[in-house]
Amino acid sequence: MPNDPRILVISFSNIEGDARVLREISVVAKHGHVTSLGYGPKPDYVSEHIQVPDSAKSLPQTPLGVMQLALHLHNQAELAAPGNRYALRALADRTFDAIVANDARALPLAFTIARRNQAPVWSDLHEWAPGERTHIASWRILVKPLMEHICRKYLPHTAAATTVGTEIAKLYESQYGVRPRLLMNAAPYADLQPTSVAPDGIIRLVHSGGAVFGRNIEAMIEATIQAGSLFTLDLYLVPAGDGGAYLAKLREVAGGNPRIRFHDPVKPFELPATLNAYDVGVFWIPPTHTNARLTLPNKLFDFVQARLAVAIGPTVEMVNVVNDYGLGVVSEDFSVPSIVAALQSLTPQAITSYKQAAATAADPLSFESQSKVIDEILDAFLQNPPTAGSKGTIHGD
C-alpha cells in the first residue's frame, strides 16, 4: 500500500543465498514496503531490490581506500568501498522510515541514509565484527581497525541491536557499551518426524555448509574413515570463493572412499527435509579465532529441524544448546582421534533418543520463536519511532 512504512534492508551479501537475511526479510516485510540493497538478484519478500554489482566490493579495496586504511583515516574510509559508493548513488536522496543494517560494515551507509529524515537504525550483527577474518594478516592489519572504529562510532547510536549468541553479545557490551538482543540463527520450523536408525546398524552422518578452509571438514572425513565401516558421511557443500580449491582438497582427502559422498548444495529452506534422511549432523570447527570459538551456526539449527542427533566439538555456544536440550555428543577436542572416540560412543539407542530430543527442541529452537524479537523491534520503531543518533551526536576519530 502507498502509505506502508518504507523499510530499507542493507546486506553486503548475496541476499538470495543468505539464510539469516532472508529469514529476517520475511518478517520485516510484514511491517511495510521493503527495499533490499545487496549483491545478487532480487530476493523473496521484498518490494524492490537494489542490486550492487559483484565488482563493487564492500570493503575499501581500491588504492585510495587501502591508503586510508593504512594511515588509519577511518572516517574517510567508512564509505570508500565501491559498494558503498554505488549504494549512495542508487539511493540518491531517498528516505526510509526504518533501516536495517546487516553486519557492522553496513552501519556507515545506514546512518548516512538515516540522517536524511532521522530514521531509526537496527544493527543485526551476524558475528563479532572486529574478528571476522583475523586469521588473514591483511584483514587483521588493515580492516580490523576499521571495524573497531565503526563499532565504536555507530553502535552506541543504533536504536536497536541484535546478534547471534550470548557470548558475542557480552563482547559487544564489554567493548562498546551496547548489549545486543539475542537473535539466533534458527531455521524455520519444519513439520518432520525423526527417521529410524538403519536396521543394519549403519550410522549416517551428514554435514552441510560452505567448503571453507578452516572449518576442519577434512578432519570429519578422516574421522569417519577411521571410525569404521558402520559410519558414512554425506557432504552438502557450497564452493567457497577460492575457485573450488578447498573442495577439491576434500575430495583428495576422501580418496574415493565409498563411505564419503559429496552432493550438490541444497537451498536453505530445503535443507531440513533433505537432512532428515540421516542420523547425525556433525560439525567440528577449531577455535582459531573469536568467531570460530563462539560460533552458533545455521547448521546446528538445521540439524534440529531435520530431527537429527548432533555430534560437535567443545564450542561453547553450541555445547550449551546441545547440553540444554540433550541433542547429542561433544568430543573432548577437535583432533581426529577425539572425533573418532565421540562417533564410536554413539549407539542406535542413543541416536534414537537424541533424535527424539531434537523433535522436542524443534519448536523452541525455531525461527518462529526467535522472530518475535524482530516484530518487537519494528513495532517499536514504527509505532513510536526513535531517531537516528537519538542517543547523542556521532563523533569521528
mmCIF file of C-alpha atoms in Angstrom:
data_model
loop_
_atom_site.group_PDB
_atom_site.id
_atom_site.type_symbol
_atom_site.label_atom_id
_atom_site.label_comp_id
_atom_site.label_asym_id
_atom_site.label_seq_id
_atom_site.Cartn_x
_atom_site.Cartn_y
_atom_site.Cartn_z
ATOM 1 C CA MET A 1 0.000 0.000 0.000
ATOM 2 C CA PRO A 2 1.249 3.550 -0.712
ATOM 3 C CA ASN A 3 1.200 4.534 2.972
ATOM 4 C CA ASP A 4 3.007 1.470 4.259
ATOM 5 C CA PRO A 5 6.210 2.239 6.178
ATOM 6 C CA ARG A 6 9.289 2.225 3.962
ATOM 7 C CA ILE A 7 11.987 -0.057 5.323
ATOM 8 C CA LEU A 8 15.498 -0.375 3.876
ATOM 9 C CA VAL A 9 17.402 -3.631 4.497
ATOM 10 C CA ILE A 10 21.133 -3.407 3.749
ATOM 11 C CA SER A 11 23.243 -6.548 3.488
ATOM 12 C CA PHE A 12 26.536 -6.664 1.629
ATOM 13 C CA SER A 13 25.973 -10.328 0.820
ATOM 14 C CA ASN A 14 24.212 -12.279 -1.901
ATOM 15 C CA ILE A 15 20.882 -11.961 -0.123
ATOM 16 C CA GLU A 16 19.148 -14.661 -2.148
ATOM 17 C CA GLY A 17 21.583 -17.216 -0.638
ATOM 18 C CA ASP A 18 21.942 -15.606 2.805
ATOM 19 C CA ALA A 19 19.680 -17.660 5.072
ATOM 20 C CA ARG A 20 19.771 -15.274 8.040
ATOM 21 C CA VAL A 21 18.954 -12.198 5.981
ATOM 22 C CA LEU A 22 16.227 -13.973 4.021
ATOM 23 C CA ARG A 23 14.539 -15.083 7.239
ATOM 24 C CA GLU A 24 14.888 -11.552 8.593
ATOM 25 C CA ILE A 25 13.291 -10.026 5.498
ATOM 26 C CA SER A 26 10.388 -12.491 5.629
ATOM 27 C CA VAL A 27 9.368 -10.896 8.942
ATOM 28 C CA VAL A 28 10.341 -7.316 8.100
ATOM 29 C CA ALA A 29 8.050 -7.493 5.051
ATOM 30 C CA LYS A 30 5.036 -7.874 7.343
ATOM 31 C CA HIS A 31 5.739 -4.373 8.651
ATOM 32 C CA GLY A 32 5.959 -2.375 5.445
ATOM 33 C CA HIS A 33 7.346 -1.798 1.957
ATOM 34 C CA VAL A 34 10.812 -3.372 1.931
ATOM 35 C CA THR A 35 13.680 -2.215 -0.263
ATOM 36 C CA SER A 36 16.699 -4.514 -0.093
ATOM 37 C CA LEU A 37 20.222 -3.493 -1.055
ATOM 38 C CA GLY A 38 22.895 -6.109 -1.616
ATOM 39 C CA TYR A 39 24.509 -8.435 -4.120
ATOM 40 C CA GLY A 40 22.733 -10.908 -6.359
ATOM 41 C CA PRO A 41 19.194 -10.914 -7.807
ATOM 42 C CA LYS A 42 16.043 -9.728 -6.085
ATOM 43 C CA PRO A 43 15.318 -11.921 -3.057
ATOM 44 C CA ASP A 44 11.915 -13.156 -1.966
ATOM 45 C CA TYR A 45 9.602 -10.972 0.146
ATOM 46 C CA VAL A 46 10.929 -7.544 -0.929
ATOM 47 C CA SER A 47 9.028 -4.953 -2.936
ATOM 48 C CA GLU A 48 12.175 -3.553 -4.523
ATOM 49 C CA HIS A 49 15.812 -4.621 -4.771
ATOM 50 C CA ILE A 50 18.876 -2.512 -5.454
ATOM 51 C CA GLN A 51 21.482 -4.916 -6.797
ATOM 52 C CA VAL A 52 25.055 -3.897 -6.068
ATOM 53 C CA PRO A 53 27.372 -5.116 -8.859
ATOM 54 C CA ASP A 54 29.577 -8.025 -7.824
ATOM 55 C CA SER A 55 32.601 -5.959 -8.848
ATOM 56 C CA ALA A 56 31.717 -3.222 -6.314
ATOM 57 C CA LYS A 57 33.284 -4.675 -3.179
ATOM 58 C CA SER A 58 32.002 -3.904 0.312
ATOM 59 C CA LEU A 59 35.432 -3.008 1.702
ATOM 60 C CA PRO A 60 37.730 -0.140 0.606
ATOM 61 C CA GLN A 61 39.975 -2.315 -1.554
ATOM 62 C CA THR A 62 40.869 0.455 -4.009
ATOM 63 C CA PRO A 63 44.357 2.019 -3.886
ATOM 64 C CA LEU A 64 42.921 5.108 -2.184
ATOM 65 C CA GLY A 65 40.929 3.004 0.253
ATOM 66 C CA VAL A 66 43.917 0.856 1.180
ATOM 67 C CA MET A 67 45.975 4.000 1.770
ATOM 68 C CA GLN A 68 43.256 5.362 4.055
ATOM 69 C CA LEU A 69 43.192 2.090 5.983
ATOM 70 C CA ALA A 70 46.973 2.016 6.287
ATOM 71 C CA LEU A 71 47.014 5.584 7.619
ATOM 72 C CA HIS A 72 44.046 4.881 9.933
ATOM 73 C CA LEU A 73 41.968 7.566 8.217
ATOM 74 C CA HIS A 74 38.862 5.663 9.187
ATOM 75 C CA ASN A 75 36.333 8.465 8.840
ATOM 76 C CA GLN A 76 37.350 8.806 5.194
ATOM 77 C CA ALA A 77 37.458 5.025 4.693
ATOM 78 C CA GLU A 78 33.965 4.336 6.097
ATOM 79 C CA LEU A 79 32.195 4.946 2.783
ATOM 80 C CA ALA A 80 35.164 4.494 0.450
ATOM 81 C CA ALA A 81 34.255 0.947 -0.565
ATOM 82 C CA PRO A 82 32.955 0.698 -4.145
ATOM 83 C CA GLY A 83 29.800 -0.992 -2.838
ATOM 84 C CA ASN A 84 29.046 1.965 -0.588
ATOM 85 C CA ARG A 85 29.700 4.475 -3.368
ATOM 86 C CA TYR A 86 27.347 2.588 -5.690
ATOM 87 C CA ALA A 87 24.666 2.393 -2.985
ATOM 88 C CA LEU A 88 24.839 6.127 -2.288
ATOM 89 C CA ARG A 89 24.307 6.897 -5.969
ATOM 90 C CA ALA A 90 21.466 4.368 -6.270
ATOM 91 C CA LEU A 91 19.672 5.691 -3.212
ATOM 92 C CA ALA A 92 20.261 9.351 -4.122
ATOM 93 C CA ASP A 93 18.077 11.470 -1.807
ATOM 94 C CA ARG A 94 15.638 8.715 -0.822
ATOM 95 C CA THR A 95 14.378 8.384 2.738
ATOM 96 C CA PHE A 96 13.012 5.487 4.770
ATOM 97 C CA ASP A 97 11.033 5.053 7.967
ATOM 98 C CA ALA A 98 13.439 2.438 9.341
ATOM 99 C CA ILE A 99 16.765 0.961 8.263
ATOM 100 C CA VAL A 100 18.187 -2.490 8.964
ATOM 101 C CA ALA A 101 21.990 -2.753 8.736
ATOM 102 C CA ASN A 102 23.243 -6.314 8.487
ATOM 103 C CA ASP A 103 26.769 -6.520 9.910
ATOM 104 C CA ALA A 104 28.915 -3.637 11.082
ATOM 105 C CA ARG A 105 30.229 -2.758 7.626
ATOM 106 C CA ALA A 106 26.699 -1.616 6.663
ATOM 107 C CA LEU A 107 26.425 0.897 9.516
ATOM 108 C CA PRO A 108 28.119 3.943 7.922
ATOM 109 C CA LEU A 109 25.820 3.690 4.883
ATOM 110 C CA ALA A 110 22.769 3.071 7.092
ATOM 111 C CA PHE A 111 23.423 6.165 9.194
ATOM 112 C CA THR A 112 24.170 8.306 6.140
ATOM 113 C CA ILE A 113 20.728 7.440 4.738
ATOM 114 C CA ALA A 114 19.047 7.617 8.155
ATOM 115 C CA ARG A 115 20.183 11.176 8.851
ATOM 116 C CA ARG A 116 18.125 12.483 5.931
ATOM 117 C CA ASN A 117 14.946 12.163 7.991
ATOM 118 C CA GLN A 118 16.229 10.896 11.362
ATOM 119 C CA ALA A 119 15.111 7.301 10.720
ATOM 120 C CA PRO A 120 15.949 4.680 13.377
ATOM 121 C CA VAL A 121 18.655 2.108 12.606
ATOM 122 C CA TRP A 122 18.614 -1.535 13.716
ATOM 123 C CA SER A 123 22.017 -3.242 13.555
ATOM 124 C CA ASP A 124 21.905 -7.022 13.125
ATOM 125 C CA LEU A 125 25.408 -8.272 13.912
ATOM 126 C CA HIS A 126 25.960 -11.706 12.408
ATOM 127 C CA GLU A 127 29.243 -12.229 14.251
ATOM 128 C CA TRP A 128 31.948 -10.436 16.242
ATOM 129 C CA ALA A 129 32.744 -7.775 13.624
ATOM 130 C CA PRO A 130 36.334 -6.930 14.665
ATOM 131 C CA GLY A 131 37.252 -10.608 14.484
ATOM 132 C CA GLU A 132 35.600 -11.503 11.187
ATOM 133 C CA ARG A 133 38.733 -12.626 9.304
ATOM 134 C CA THR A 134 41.579 -12.076 11.734
ATOM 135 C CA HIS A 135 43.210 -15.315 10.548
ATOM 136 C CA ILE A 136 44.124 -13.349 7.374
ATOM 137 C CA ALA A 137 47.054 -10.996 8.039
ATOM 138 C CA SER A 138 45.986 -8.216 5.643
ATOM 139 C CA TRP A 139 42.489 -8.184 7.141
ATOM 140 C CA ARG A 140 43.855 -8.166 10.672
ATOM 141 C CA ILE A 141 46.233 -5.278 9.968
ATOM 142 C CA LEU A 142 44.057 -3.093 7.718
ATOM 143 C CA VAL A 143 40.377 -3.960 8.157
ATOM 144 C CA LYS A 144 40.083 -4.912 11.821
ATOM 145 C CA PRO A 145 40.858 -1.325 12.972
ATOM 146 C CA LEU A 146 38.163 -0.032 10.591
ATOM 147 C CA MET A 147 35.609 -2.454 12.045
ATOM 148 C CA GLU A 148 36.590 -1.384 15.564
ATOM 149 C CA HIS A 149 36.172 2.273 14.559
ATOM 150 C CA ILE A 150 32.738 1.622 13.014
ATOM 151 C CA CYS A 151 31.514 -0.279 16.088
ATOM 152 C CA ARG A 152 32.855 2.356 18.462
ATOM 153 C CA LYS A 153 31.388 5.232 16.452
ATOM 154 C CA TYR A 154 27.992 3.880 15.424
ATOM 155 C CA LEU A 155 26.823 1.058 17.680
ATOM 156 C CA PRO A 156 26.040 3.282 20.687
ATOM 157 C CA HIS A 157 23.704 5.304 18.439
ATOM 158 C CA THR A 158 21.677 2.441 16.987
ATOM 159 C CA ALA A 159 18.055 2.319 18.080
ATOM 160 C CA ALA A 160 18.312 -1.487 18.343
ATOM 161 C CA ALA A 161 20.977 -4.164 18.006
ATOM 162 C CA THR A 162 20.837 -7.941 17.777
ATOM 163 C CA THR A 163 23.411 -10.700 17.474
ATOM 164 C CA VAL A 164 23.670 -14.459 17.160
ATOM 165 C CA GLY A 165 24.809 -15.641 20.580
ATOM 166 C CA THR A 166 25.077 -14.716 24.237
ATOM 167 C CA GLU A 167 28.878 -14.735 24.381
ATOM 168 C CA ILE A 168 29.215 -12.405 21.375
ATOM 169 C CA ALA A 169 26.568 -10.134 22.900
ATOM 170 C CA LYS A 170 28.716 -9.923 26.029
ATOM 171 C CA LEU A 171 31.721 -8.925 23.891
ATOM 172 C CA TYR A 172 29.824 -6.057 22.266
ATOM 173 C CA GLU A 173 28.687 -4.903 25.678
ATOM 174 C CA SER A 174 32.163 -5.013 27.217
ATOM 175 C CA GLN A 175 33.879 -3.333 24.262
ATOM 176 C CA TYR A 176 31.271 -0.836 23.039
ATOM 177 C CA GLY A 177 28.740 -0.475 25.833
ATOM 178 C CA VAL A 178 25.904 -1.974 23.773
ATOM 179 C CA ARG A 179 24.243 -5.274 24.756
ATOM 180 C CA PRO A 180 22.558 -6.637 21.608
ATOM 181 C CA ARG A 181 19.420 -8.707 21.975
ATOM 182 C CA LEU A 182 19.706 -12.391 21.126
ATOM 183 C CA LEU A 183 18.525 -13.421 17.648
ATOM 184 C CA MET A 184 19.927 -16.871 16.987
ATOM 185 C CA ASN A 185 20.446 -18.350 13.513
ATOM 186 C CA ALA A 186 17.412 -20.575 13.951
ATOM 187 C CA ALA A 187 15.811 -22.268 10.949
ATOM 188 C CA PRO A 188 12.052 -22.111 10.317
ATOM 189 C CA TYR A 189 10.024 -24.827 11.979
ATOM 190 C CA ALA A 190 9.858 -27.947 9.809
ATOM 191 C CA ASP A 191 6.985 -30.387 10.262
ATOM 192 C CA LEU A 192 9.094 -33.534 10.235
ATOM 193 C CA GLN A 193 9.441 -36.703 12.286
ATOM 194 C CA PRO A 194 12.727 -38.382 13.249
ATOM 195 C CA THR A 195 13.675 -41.185 10.890
ATOM 196 C CA SER A 196 14.629 -44.598 12.227
ATOM 197 C CA VAL A 197 18.204 -45.734 12.516
ATOM 198 C CA ALA A 198 19.003 -48.206 9.737
ATOM 199 C CA PRO A 199 18.368 -51.845 10.771
ATOM 200 C CA ASP A 200 21.830 -52.853 9.513
ATOM 201 C CA GLY A 201 23.408 -50.552 12.137
ATOM 202 C CA ILE A 202 24.881 -48.113 9.622
ATOM 203 C CA ILE A 203 25.137 -44.630 11.194
ATOM 204 C CA ARG A 204 24.546 -41.956 8.559
ATOM 205 C CA LEU A 205 26.500 -38.769 9.334
ATOM 206 C CA VAL A 206 25.832 -35.547 7.441
ATOM 207 C CA HIS A 207 27.364 -32.070 7.220
ATOM 208 C CA SER A 208 26.123 -29.062 5.242
ATOM 209 C CA GLY A 209 27.575 -25.602 4.668
ATOM 210 C CA GLY A 210 30.398 -23.802 2.950
ATOM 211 C CA ALA A 211 33.512 -25.588 1.744
ATOM 212 C CA VAL A 212 35.614 -23.018 3.580
ATOM 213 C CA PHE A 213 39.198 -23.610 4.678
ATOM 214 C CA GLY A 214 39.454 -23.599 8.470
ATOM 215 C CA ARG A 215 36.187 -25.424 9.119
ATOM 216 C CA ASN A 216 38.022 -28.722 9.682
ATOM 217 C CA ILE A 217 35.955 -30.669 7.178
ATOM 218 C CA GLU A 218 38.991 -32.789 6.295
ATOM 219 C CA ALA A 219 39.051 -33.982 9.935
ATOM 220 C CA MET A 220 35.387 -35.042 9.636
ATOM 221 C CA ILE A 221 36.283 -37.098 6.574
ATOM 222 C CA GLU A 222 39.359 -38.689 8.166
ATOM 223 C CA ALA A 223 37.468 -39.455 11.383
ATOM 224 C CA THR A 224 34.592 -41.096 9.514
ATOM 225 C CA ILE A 225 37.002 -43.305 7.620
ATOM 226 C CA GLN A 226 38.860 -44.246 10.818
ATOM 227 C CA ALA A 227 35.665 -44.799 12.846
ATOM 228 C CA GLY A 228 34.910 -47.926 10.842
ATOM 229 C CA SER A 229 32.583 -49.442 8.303
ATOM 230 C CA LEU A 230 29.404 -48.634 10.256
ATOM 231 C CA PHE A 231 29.808 -44.902 9.528
ATOM 232 C CA THR A 232 29.062 -42.979 6.349
ATOM 233 C CA LEU A 233 29.402 -39.220 5.775
ATOM 234 C CA ASP A 234 27.371 -37.229 3.262
ATOM 235 C CA LEU A 235 28.527 -33.671 2.499
ATOM 236 C CA TYR A 236 26.317 -30.918 1.070
ATOM 237 C CA LEU A 237 28.914 -28.235 0.427
ATOM 238 C CA VAL A 238 28.736 -24.790 -1.140
ATOM 239 C CA PRO A 239 32.006 -23.998 -3.005
ATOM 240 C CA ALA A 240 33.883 -21.102 -1.435
ATOM 241 C CA GLY A 241 35.332 -18.081 -3.201
ATOM 242 C CA ASP A 242 38.626 -19.916 -3.758
ATOM 243 C CA GLY A 243 37.637 -21.329 -7.127
ATOM 244 C CA GLY A 244 36.787 -24.669 -5.523
ATOM 245 C CA ALA A 245 40.356 -25.331 -4.311
ATOM 246 C CA TYR A 246 39.367 -26.437 -0.795
ATOM 247 C CA LEU A 247 36.519 -28.588 -2.097
ATOM 248 C CA ALA A 248 38.999 -30.283 -4.439
ATOM 249 C CA LYS A 249 41.330 -30.892 -1.490
ATOM 250 C CA LEU A 250 38.473 -32.504 0.447
ATOM 251 C CA ARG A 251 37.818 -34.885 -2.430
ATOM 252 C CA GLU A 252 41.504 -35.816 -2.330
ATOM 253 C CA VAL A 253 41.293 -36.489 1.408
ATOM 254 C CA ALA A 254 38.264 -38.736 0.797
ATOM 255 C CA GLY A 255 40.290 -40.633 -1.784
ATOM 256 C CA GLY A 256 37.233 -42.096 -3.460
ATOM 257 C CA ASN A 257 36.119 -43.894 -0.305
ATOM 258 C CA PRO A 258 32.536 -45.040 -0.975
ATOM 259 C CA ARG A 259 31.519 -44.126 2.598
ATOM 260 C CA ILE A 260 32.218 -40.430 1.880
ATOM 261 C CA ARG A 261 29.740 -38.888 -0.544
ATOM 262 C CA PHE A 262 29.705 -35.366 -1.982
ATOM 263 C CA HIS A 263 26.427 -33.752 -3.056
ATOM 264 C CA ASP A 264 25.400 -30.501 -4.687
ATOM 265 C CA PRO A 265 24.390 -27.807 -2.186
ATOM 266 C CA VAL A 266 20.736 -27.513 -1.193
ATOM 267 C CA LYS A 267 18.791 -24.276 -0.804
ATOM 268 C CA PRO A 268 18.479 -23.211 2.854
ATOM 269 C CA PHE A 269 14.729 -23.807 3.067
ATOM 270 C CA GLU A 270 15.098 -27.284 1.583
ATOM 271 C CA LEU A 271 17.807 -28.430 3.973
ATOM 272 C CA PRO A 272 15.774 -29.908 6.851
ATOM 273 C CA ALA A 273 13.779 -32.206 4.571
ATOM 274 C CA THR A 274 16.983 -33.314 2.826
ATOM 275 C CA LEU A 275 18.913 -33.868 6.058
ATOM 276 C CA ASN A 276 16.008 -35.739 7.664
ATOM 277 C CA ALA A 277 17.116 -38.929 5.902
ATOM 278 C CA TYR A 278 20.295 -39.057 8.007
ATOM 279 C CA ASP A 279 21.074 -39.837 11.649
ATOM 280 C CA VAL A 280 23.685 -37.400 12.991
ATOM 281 C CA GLY A 281 24.552 -33.851 11.987
ATOM 282 C CA VAL A 282 28.269 -33.223 12.559
ATOM 283 C CA PHE A 283 30.440 -30.112 12.922
ATOM 284 C CA TRP A 284 33.877 -29.631 14.471
ATOM 285 C CA ILE A 285 35.356 -26.158 13.970
ATOM 286 C CA PRO A 286 38.613 -25.385 15.824
ATOM 287 C CA PRO A 287 38.714 -22.139 17.861
ATOM 288 C CA THR A 288 41.226 -20.482 15.547
ATOM 289 C CA HIS A 289 39.684 -17.030 16.067
ATOM 290 C CA THR A 290 36.959 -15.416 18.167
ATOM 291 C CA ASN A 291 34.074 -16.096 15.791
ATOM 292 C CA ALA A 292 35.029 -19.751 15.436
ATOM 293 C CA ARG A 293 35.388 -20.075 19.205
ATOM 294 C CA LEU A 294 31.931 -18.575 19.791
ATOM 295 C CA THR A 295 30.054 -19.739 16.708
ATOM 296 C CA LEU A 296 26.397 -20.787 16.936
ATOM 297 C CA PRO A 297 25.805 -21.532 13.255
ATOM 298 C CA ASN A 298 22.820 -22.055 10.978
ATOM 299 C CA LYS A 299 23.691 -25.706 10.555
ATOM 300 C CA LEU A 300 23.085 -26.606 14.203
ATOM 301 C CA PHE A 301 19.502 -25.357 13.897
ATOM 302 C CA ASP A 302 19.126 -27.075 10.518
ATOM 303 C CA PHE A 303 20.106 -30.323 12.246
ATOM 304 C CA VAL A 304 17.461 -29.740 14.933
ATOM 305 C CA GLN A 305 14.730 -29.042 12.384
ATOM 306 C CA ALA A 306 15.809 -32.162 10.490
ATOM 307 C CA ARG A 307 15.297 -34.112 13.751
ATOM 308 C CA LEU A 308 18.898 -35.324 13.819
ATOM 309 C CA ALA A 309 21.207 -36.274 16.638
ATOM 310 C CA VAL A 310 24.199 -33.925 16.845
ATOM 311 C CA ALA A 311 27.953 -34.552 17.214
ATOM 312 C CA ILE A 312 30.123 -31.466 17.739
ATOM 313 C CA GLY A 313 33.371 -30.235 19.263
ATOM 314 C CA PRO A 314 33.680 -28.267 22.528
ATOM 315 C CA THR A 315 32.473 -24.970 21.007
ATOM 316 C CA VAL A 316 30.962 -23.094 23.939
ATOM 317 C CA GLU A 317 27.712 -21.744 22.429
ATOM 318 C CA MET A 318 26.911 -24.987 20.609
ATOM 319 C CA VAL A 319 27.731 -27.055 23.686
ATOM 320 C CA ASN A 320 25.256 -25.008 25.724
ATOM 321 C CA VAL A 321 22.446 -25.692 23.244
ATOM 322 C CA VAL A 322 23.313 -29.377 22.798
ATOM 323 C CA ASN A 323 23.506 -29.970 26.544
ATOM 324 C CA ASP A 324 20.450 -27.875 27.417
ATOM 325 C CA TYR A 325 18.261 -29.900 25.054
ATOM 326 C CA GLY A 326 20.067 -33.269 25.204
ATOM 327 C CA LEU A 327 20.756 -33.321 21.479
ATOM 328 C CA GLY A 328 23.917 -35.407 21.177
ATOM 329 C CA VAL A 329 27.611 -35.852 21.948
ATOM 330 C CA VAL A 330 30.520 -33.444 22.382
ATOM 331 C CA SER A 331 34.075 -34.543 21.611
ATOM 332 C CA GLU A 332 36.890 -33.798 24.047
ATOM 333 C CA ASP A 333 38.732 -31.667 21.496
ATOM 334 C CA PHE A 334 38.928 -31.095 17.731
ATOM 335 C CA SER A 335 41.509 -33.739 16.847
ATOM 336 C CA VAL A 336 40.716 -36.717 14.643
ATOM 337 C CA PRO A 337 41.190 -39.282 17.474
ATOM 338 C CA SER A 338 38.821 -37.309 19.700
ATOM 339 C CA ILE A 339 36.220 -37.095 16.918
ATOM 340 C CA VAL A 340 36.550 -40.840 16.313
ATOM 341 C CA ALA A 341 36.007 -41.517 20.019
ATOM 342 C CA ALA A 342 32.862 -39.348 20.058
ATOM 343 C CA LEU A 343 31.456 -41.103 16.990
ATOM 344 C CA GLN A 344 32.188 -44.567 18.319
ATOM 345 C CA SER A 345 30.365 -43.712 21.546
ATOM 346 C CA LEU A 346 27.121 -43.434 19.580
ATOM 347 C CA THR A 347 24.716 -46.359 19.662
ATOM 348 C CA PRO A 348 21.464 -46.823 17.741
ATOM 349 C CA GLN A 349 19.561 -46.449 21.022
ATOM 350 C CA ALA A 350 21.358 -43.200 21.914
ATOM 351 C CA ILE A 351 20.828 -41.781 18.428
ATOM 352 C CA THR A 352 17.117 -42.579 18.621
ATOM 353 C CA SER A 353 16.927 -40.752 21.962
ATOM 354 C CA TYR A 354 18.830 -37.729 20.612
ATOM 355 C CA LYS A 355 16.549 -37.568 17.577
ATOM 356 C CA GLN A 356 13.508 -37.506 19.833
ATOM 357 C CA ALA A 357 15.139 -34.705 21.838
ATOM 358 C CA ALA A 358 15.608 -32.758 18.611
ATOM 359 C CA ALA A 359 11.904 -33.198 17.871
ATOM 360 C CA THR A 360 11.081 -31.728 21.292
ATOM 361 C CA ALA A 361 13.522 -28.835 20.746
ATOM 362 C CA ALA A 362 12.313 -28.028 17.228
ATOM 363 C CA ASP A 363 9.661 -25.554 18.358
ATOM 364 C CA PRO A 364 11.626 -23.511 20.946
ATOM 365 C CA LEU A 365 14.682 -23.502 18.653
ATOM 366 C CA SER A 366 12.711 -22.459 15.559
ATOM 367 C CA PHE A 367 12.932 -19.145 13.724
ATOM 368 C CA GLU A 368 9.267 -18.544 14.504
ATOM 369 C CA SER A 369 10.147 -18.385 18.200
ATOM 370 C CA GLN A 370 13.161 -16.161 17.536
ATOM 371 C CA SER A 371 11.343 -13.828 15.141
ATOM 372 C CA LYS A 372 9.314 -12.267 17.939
ATOM 373 C CA VAL A 373 12.393 -10.112 18.590
ATOM 374 C CA ILE A 374 12.144 -8.677 15.042
ATOM 375 C CA ASP A 375 8.461 -7.904 15.477
ATOM 376 C CA GLU A 376 9.119 -6.160 18.786
ATOM 377 C CA ILE A 377 11.908 -4.018 17.319
ATOM 378 C CA LEU A 378 9.937 -2.930 14.263
ATOM 379 C CA ASP A 379 6.727 -2.346 16.205
ATOM 380 C CA ALA A 380 8.675 -0.007 18.481
ATOM 381 C CA PHE A 381 10.316 1.719 15.506
ATOM 382 C CA LEU A 382 7.150 2.281 13.531
ATOM 383 C CA GLN A 383 4.643 2.987 16.303
ATOM 384 C CA ASN A 384 6.799 5.283 18.421
ATOM 385 C CA PRO A 385 9.894 5.801 16.320
ATOM 386 C CA PRO A 386 13.242 6.647 17.912
ATOM 387 C CA THR A 387 15.575 8.659 15.697
ATOM 388 C CA ALA A 388 18.966 8.048 14.179
ATOM 389 C CA GLY A 389 21.623 9.162 16.591
ATOM 390 C CA SER A 390 18.981 9.803 19.257
ATOM 391 C CA LYS A 391 21.451 8.715 21.931
ATOM 392 C CA GLY A 392 23.780 11.588 21.147
ATOM 393 C CA THR A 393 25.924 13.130 18.466
ATOM 394 C CA ILE A 394 28.013 10.748 16.395
ATOM 395 C CA HIS A 395 31.661 11.690 16.608
ATOM 396 C CA GLY A 396 34.509 10.672 14.350
ATOM 397 C CA ASP A 397 38.008 9.518 15.133
#
